[in-house]
Structures are given as structure tokens and as C-alpha cells.
């Protein structure tokens, strides 16, 4: 584009491509419905909207997938068809901002009427995973599932029954909770702990702070003067409806915002004042060097550390720990490794210039109050526990904990939320639990697993997993690690003998079902939802249209199964889904004087709990640490954790610190073969793997391998080229987007693309999990899916 | 002469490129793939250089959401041989599809690519500023959708009073061509219209 005028940029480039596209569309025009249906030309102008004719009712409902947000949807319904999706129509204020749906939420109509929706129950007729199915009746489908559940439970016991992790639905009556309740009432199931999002953060945060709920409320961010959004990217991955809005408002109120991220995210380009690119997986090296600068320049808050923490220096260590193990000793090179964590040291690891590290440390230490808000991508890496506790160290060193405008770092979920009931999952008589990421391991060698694999509740499992209920999620294949290995395990029907799946589409998980059941979508049922991050609002979902085709709600399906299993009455307690919703809201009604009542809330669609002032996490502790100690063993912030020390595990130091990753960089021998680090970011156009099927969103943001200009150039790769991305675990073939928005050495294959193997097993759909590993983090046994080395070549 | 000129405002410092506006528009107007009355252009530039082990970046990026800008001198209206394009009293440029003969002259006259051909109907289509909503006193769908609250709309003179008069920003064409009814709030990295320091980063999407 060197000497082209900007007029030509837009005019020629975009119009030429558009012209050629339209020709194609005209050629296949017969299949596309006429836009606007009953549009009448000859009006003053052609109003193309599908809802322009006839009586329209507006049904309040919501979008509840797993982005963390839950947004208001107002579905326009005409003649039993959804014709338009609007979002929140209430006044938009800072105190009570509209719950505006994003591009995904606004696409829900296209999801509902997608031609590829699963329409009727099916049974597998080909090899498992072949995608060959045959239509059957609901009766046959449910009879088969009930028979298999009975047979397998009797033969192998309840520990062989497993409800797979599933978060495609995020509402109260979501599929996963229905399956859980069914299996618990039917005699129990193998438990799992952790999740695919923040296993390491959930594990690590309490070691330092005694709780996972280390976050303040978002309306407090406007009180910050400096915000370090460390791998925190709400503009793309949402993290609670309006989180990006609150962050922007903080900037408008005067906070300087710096994003530290290997990608120049939308948060970096549209919210932050500055972006500091970092080599992925080296966050602790930056943290340690910042600590070094603070200590050597005397910028840390020694009073705060002395009063509120243990383990910062040798004077504040638990008894019996040999000298040299405090954070200060580690940072200053007075510990075992005898390496001072200087900015020079960190520069070669993080790829951030040393001067920038020094400036950042000073700025963060000297601007008060400051908030170091962590994203959770870092916790899905090889040593994901470390950055979580490392961030807390910096928050403590700067005394930013327990005050307005500060932030304790760590997991960051907030204690404050709206009170509401739920749909009970029931009591599980089985004690045994596995780390969620190791369920494929438990299919292959469950009975051999022990505490070293994170098994808890029992010494040994009596059985491997033999039955999987996958209800409303894509972790059976697409979102689990190392897909090629996973499908090899699943294909063997002598291992896991039966798999039942509820789905909307024929995605990778659906293909591995033995019985595949078509589930209803949010627009087709009564429900409710709150956000998971800062759940201050309660969104009512009213059924906009009847379930299409033969689709049924997860609740109805499980209720019918329960009936067949002889636990029908226990499952439903005689209630309809809507009655469960009504019951869930009773506690809200009792708690809030201004709750308008069930019926009015259903009509209005939204209730937001009001609070007088921002919530500040650890405020009591800050004000009086004797009276309000933390729930850690010492009652203080544990920079050094004796409990972790006692675990004595490789890669799990008692003070958070930089641990070089396997498949992390040049220090791993694999780097010679696979010199690019590969991550799977949260792509705005999907919520994990949900919405991958929407053509509007594919047009808006197609699945691509994002590659830095530097790495593309050295490989002779140009924007738009078809490339091979591969390692020992698999190969993906997809078009590349060459962009300067990535740190060199990193490629990003946004997670959630639908796995689609060609005849050679090459994934042409672009699921990052074709390349990820099944290794786990040392503390939590959590997934480390962002740590992977690959090479990229022109295909 | 129109009595008033309706216009859009976009705060480029807040637009993330999330495309909620694009999809809200497509949903309201039931637009198939291939027709985007509102599109979001990513402008990127800058380089990476090595300094010792480290990488130094001068990379910048920002997004510009663009639809029909209901230009004061709407060249499309002049280009149309069958007078299908008209400016309402409030300055909104509308197409009367019943008069459109599908010759696509307007498509080439519009500097913003706002006019888009529907291969199924053989007619040109374009953003109507959600004229039905305006008439009901409701905000245009795109403006009301923005999760970043980056958009606003109103009479051009009022927007200029509130937000300034920046209309020239890369990679959009020179505003003197058509006098678009738009005001931009600058992004800290936004470049002047004539800048060639960056490029459109998401060409295939717009
Ligand atoms: S995907 Fe998430 S942010 Fe988008 S509309 Fe749905 S709930 Fe809201
Ligand atoms: S919705 Fe707002 S932030 Fe998103 S692309 Fe449009 S103008 Fe930009
Ligand atoms: S004003 Fe209406 S028609 Fe125009 S871009 Fe916005 S939503 Fe689309």
C-alpha cells in the first residue's frame, strides 16, 4: 500500500473484493431467502427489516454462554418466528449500565434458525466418531440411554459414570446441571474438580489470600490511578457483561492503563494507554524484576509487608524454614539459585527492554492507588500457579490490598453478587474426584490413578470411566487437549462403553456420541441467569418460540430419562422448568426490597441489585488485621506458603517465582524443531466453541492463524496464505493473518474453532487443541493448554 | 438543501473493533453474508526492532467503524441515473429500491463503499440511518449496541460542538470529496487521512 492514496485503500480494495463476492452470491442466489421477506418496494425507502410487517411481540430473554457475561436480549417475535434481536432498552447509566449484548448475542437468531441444527434424536451407526448416524424416535433414544446407564452402573459401579465438564450453557437450567442431578439421583457419579478456565488460579489464590474471591467490584476501578491489566482482555473475552466498559470508564476518570500481553488485544488498542508485549509464559520473570527494582530503589511498602504479610523477607518467615527462602532473598539472588532477578536478567526471558521494566516498576510502585488486574490466560500454562501468586506479591509490595482503587490480584472474583437460588444438582454419594482435565486419563487408567494424579476422596478408583454424559458442552473433543490422542481413546468402545450427548449442532463432541439428542436453545425455554464474574444482575429468560423440530429442553430430556430410571418424581419434584425458575428467584424476592416481584421481573427481564458504594475486597483485614485475619494458616498474606513448601513438588516453589516452561522457549530442546509458541486466544466472534457455526460471524472474524509480521517474513509467508501449523501432536491447515499485533515468536490460533479432520487427519477447521498437550500444572493438576510449541510452514 | 444533517460520532479511542454494531445492523436489516451496511476497519502500523535480546515495538492499531456517512454532498445521489437515491429533510440518504435499476454507478461513486449490491434482488442497498427508529425517537441499532459506548449520533452541528470536527482519519478517504456527516474522536495513535504509515489489517473482513 506504499504510495496508494487512502481513498484508493478503501475504495478499490474493499469494493473489488465485495464485487467478486456478490457475483458468487448471485450465482447461488436461489438458495438464499429473499432478504427481508415481505419487503414492499415503492415505500419512501425500502425498510428491509424482517420485522417490518404485522404484529410484533417483544420477549425479554438473554444470552448465556460461557464468556462470563450474561446479556439482555429482547427477541422480536412475529407469527411465531424471531425476527430481530435487540438488547437492553433501559436507560444507560454508569451506576446501572445497560447489559448490552455483543456480536455473538446479537447473532442468536441465526443460531436458532441455523439450517444445520440437530433436528431429531439419532443413534450412531458407523464407527464411533465417524459422524454416521441414523434418525430414531425419542422413545428409542431414551430407552437406550436408560438401559445403558443401568447396565453400566450395575456392572462397574457409580464411579464408572461421569458427567463431562460442559459450559456451553450458562443459565440456571443449563444442560450440565440437569445431567448432574439425574446422575446423582441415580446413585452417583465420579466427581471432578477444577475447570478448564482457571484451575491454577483457583488453587493458587487461596494459598496467598485464603480465598478465591480476591476481587473488588468493578465500579471501584474509577478510583484507581494506575491499572496494570496483566493478560486481562475483557474487550474480547468479556469477563462479565460491561467489564470492558468499566475499565474504559476508569481510564476516562484518569487512570493510566497499561496492558501486558503477548498480543495487542482489543483491550490494549482501545482501552489502554500503552501495550507492553511479553514473551508468553514469562510473566513471573517480569514480576520478579519489577520486585528487584522496587527493592533496590526502596519503592516497596515495607510497613504494609511487615504488618500484613509473611515470607517477604527473612525476618518474617515461618519457623523451621532454612534461610534464603524468602521472596526478597530469591529476588536479590541470595537464595539457592544465587541469581539476582535484575531487569537485564528479565529482558532476555521476557523480551521486554530493561529500561521499560524499570520504568514500569517505578510507575506501578509510585502511583497510588494502583490495581494489578490479572487475566486468566496465564493460569492455563505450564506453571500456571506462579503468575497468580506473583501478581499478589506485587500488589502486597505496593500496599494496594484492601483499599479503594487498589486490587489484591489473584483470581479476582468478587464476593459481592446478587442473591438467587439455583436448580439443585443433588447429593452425590460418591466421594472420589479427579482433576477435570484428567478424565480421558481416567477412561484409560482410572484404577491406576492415585494422589500423584490428583485423585482425591479415595485411594484408588474401583473402575475406569465407562459412561460419559456430555450435556451442553464441547469438552468431549474440541475443547479438551490433544485432540488426536483424545479421539483415539474415545474411538475404542471397549474403554468408554457409552456416550450420550445433548447438542444443538454436529460439532466434534456430537460426532462421538452413541446417542445424540437435539437440545432446545435459550430462546426456546424459560430460564434465568446471572453473570459469573460480577453477578449483580438477574436476567429473566422467557420462551420466545417453541422448540424447533424435535428439539427438547435439557430438563425435559433428563426428566424423561429419570422417569425411565424410576426416579422421575425425585428429579422433577412435580415441577415444570418455569416453576424451578420461580423457586430460584424466591430468595431474591426476600433479599431485596426493591425487587419488583416475580411477574414484573419476568416482564421487564432484568433486575439489578443496587449497592451504595463500591465493594473493596479485604477492607476489614486492612483496617484491622488482628480482628479480621485472612483464612490463610498465618492469617496474613502468605508470600511464602508453608503449605506449598510441605507439598514439595517440582515446579511449585513456596514463593511465587519464574519457572521456565516446558515447551516454553529456546531452553526446551523441542524448540529446535518447533520454534514458535502457540496460544489459543478467546476470539470475539465465539464464546469458546459456541457460535463458530454462524456465517455472519465468520464473515466478521474468520478463523485464522494469527502470526507476527516478523515470523511470517522469515518464513516467506504472506497474509492470506494457507499454512500448516504442526507439532508432534498434530497438524492444522488454515489461512494465516499476518499482523504486527503479536510479539515475534508467538502464533495465535484462537481457541474454539471446530475440529475437522481431513482424510489424512489434518485439522482444516482450526481447533488449537489439535496442537495442545494433556500435561497438567503441578499444583492444581490444571490444564496448560496455552503452552505448546509448533512450527508453521506455507502449505 | 436539507433542514438539518443527521450525523454519526465515533470515539476512535474507545472503539475496540468488536463489531457489535456491524451485527446489530445486519440483524435489524436482515442482511445476508456479503452485505455489510456497517463495517469495522482495522488500521495497523508500526514495526518490531531488536535491541539486544528484547523486541522494541512501535506497533499501533485502531478500529474505525464505518457505514454510509450520509454525506452533505452525497455523490451517490448525483451518480444515480434514475434518481433512486434521495436525501431526506434530516439529511439521511435513502435508496428507493423500486427505482433502482441495478446499474451500480452509485457503488463506484461512494468513497466509503457504503452502497452494496444485493445479488438476489438486483438492487443496491445501503444504511438508512435506521430512519424508522429515528422517526420513533429511538437510537439507531448500531449506536445503541456499542458495548464500549463509542458511538453517538445527532445533528452534525451539535456533534461538532460537542466533539470537534475531525472527519479525516486513515484509512478513510479525504472528507472534502463528499463532506461526510461524521465526527471522530481521535485515537491516541490515529493518523491523518493521507497517512500511509499503516495499512488495513483486516482487509478480508471489510
Ligand atoms: S456472548 Fe457473552 S457478551 Fe456476548 S451477548 Fe452473549 S453473554 Fe453477552
Ligand atoms: S460496537 Fe462500538 S466498539 Fe464495537 S466496533 Fe462498533 S463502534 Fe467499535
Ligand atoms: S444506522 Fe442503522 S442501517 Fe445504518 S449502519 Fe447503523 S444500524 Fe445499520
Tab-separated table of C-alpha atoms in Angstrom, chain A residues 286 289 293 342-348 350-361, chain B residues 51-56:
chain	number	residue	atom	x	y	z
A	286	UNK	CA	8.804	-9.580	34.706
A	289	UNK	CA	12.414	-7.979	38.011
A	293	UNK	CA	13.680	-2.630	41.047
A	342	UNK	CA	17.673	-7.864	37.555
A	343	UNK	CA	15.942	-6.138	34.660
A	344	UNK	CA	18.795	-7.399	32.465
A	345	UNK	CA	18.054	-10.939	33.581
A	346	UNK	CA	14.361	-10.472	32.797
A	347	UNK	CA	14.989	-8.801	29.454
A	348	UNK	CA	16.374	-11.931	27.848
A	350	UNK	CA	10.532	-11.685	28.691
A	351	UNK	CA	11.894	-9.889	25.588
A	352	UNK	CA	10.960	-6.580	27.250
A	353	UNK	CA	13.711	-3.927	27.177
A	354	UNK	CA	15.278	-3.477	30.614
A	355	UNK	CA	14.564	0.275	30.718
A	356	UNK	CA	10.917	-0.399	30.164
A	357	UNK	CA	10.890	-2.866	33.057
A	358	UNK	CA	12.497	-0.293	35.330
A	359	UNK	CA	10.050	2.412	34.309
A	360	UNK	CA	7.110	0.069	34.761
A	361	UNK	CA	8.238	-0.935	38.244
B	51	UNK	CA	17.500	-4.221	20.961
B	52	UNK	CA	19.789	-6.779	22.497
B	53	UNK	CA	17.580	-9.693	23.420
B	54	UNK	CA	14.491	-7.558	23.587
B	55	UNK	CA	11.962	-6.573	20.995
B	56	UNK	CA	11.030	-2.937	20.682
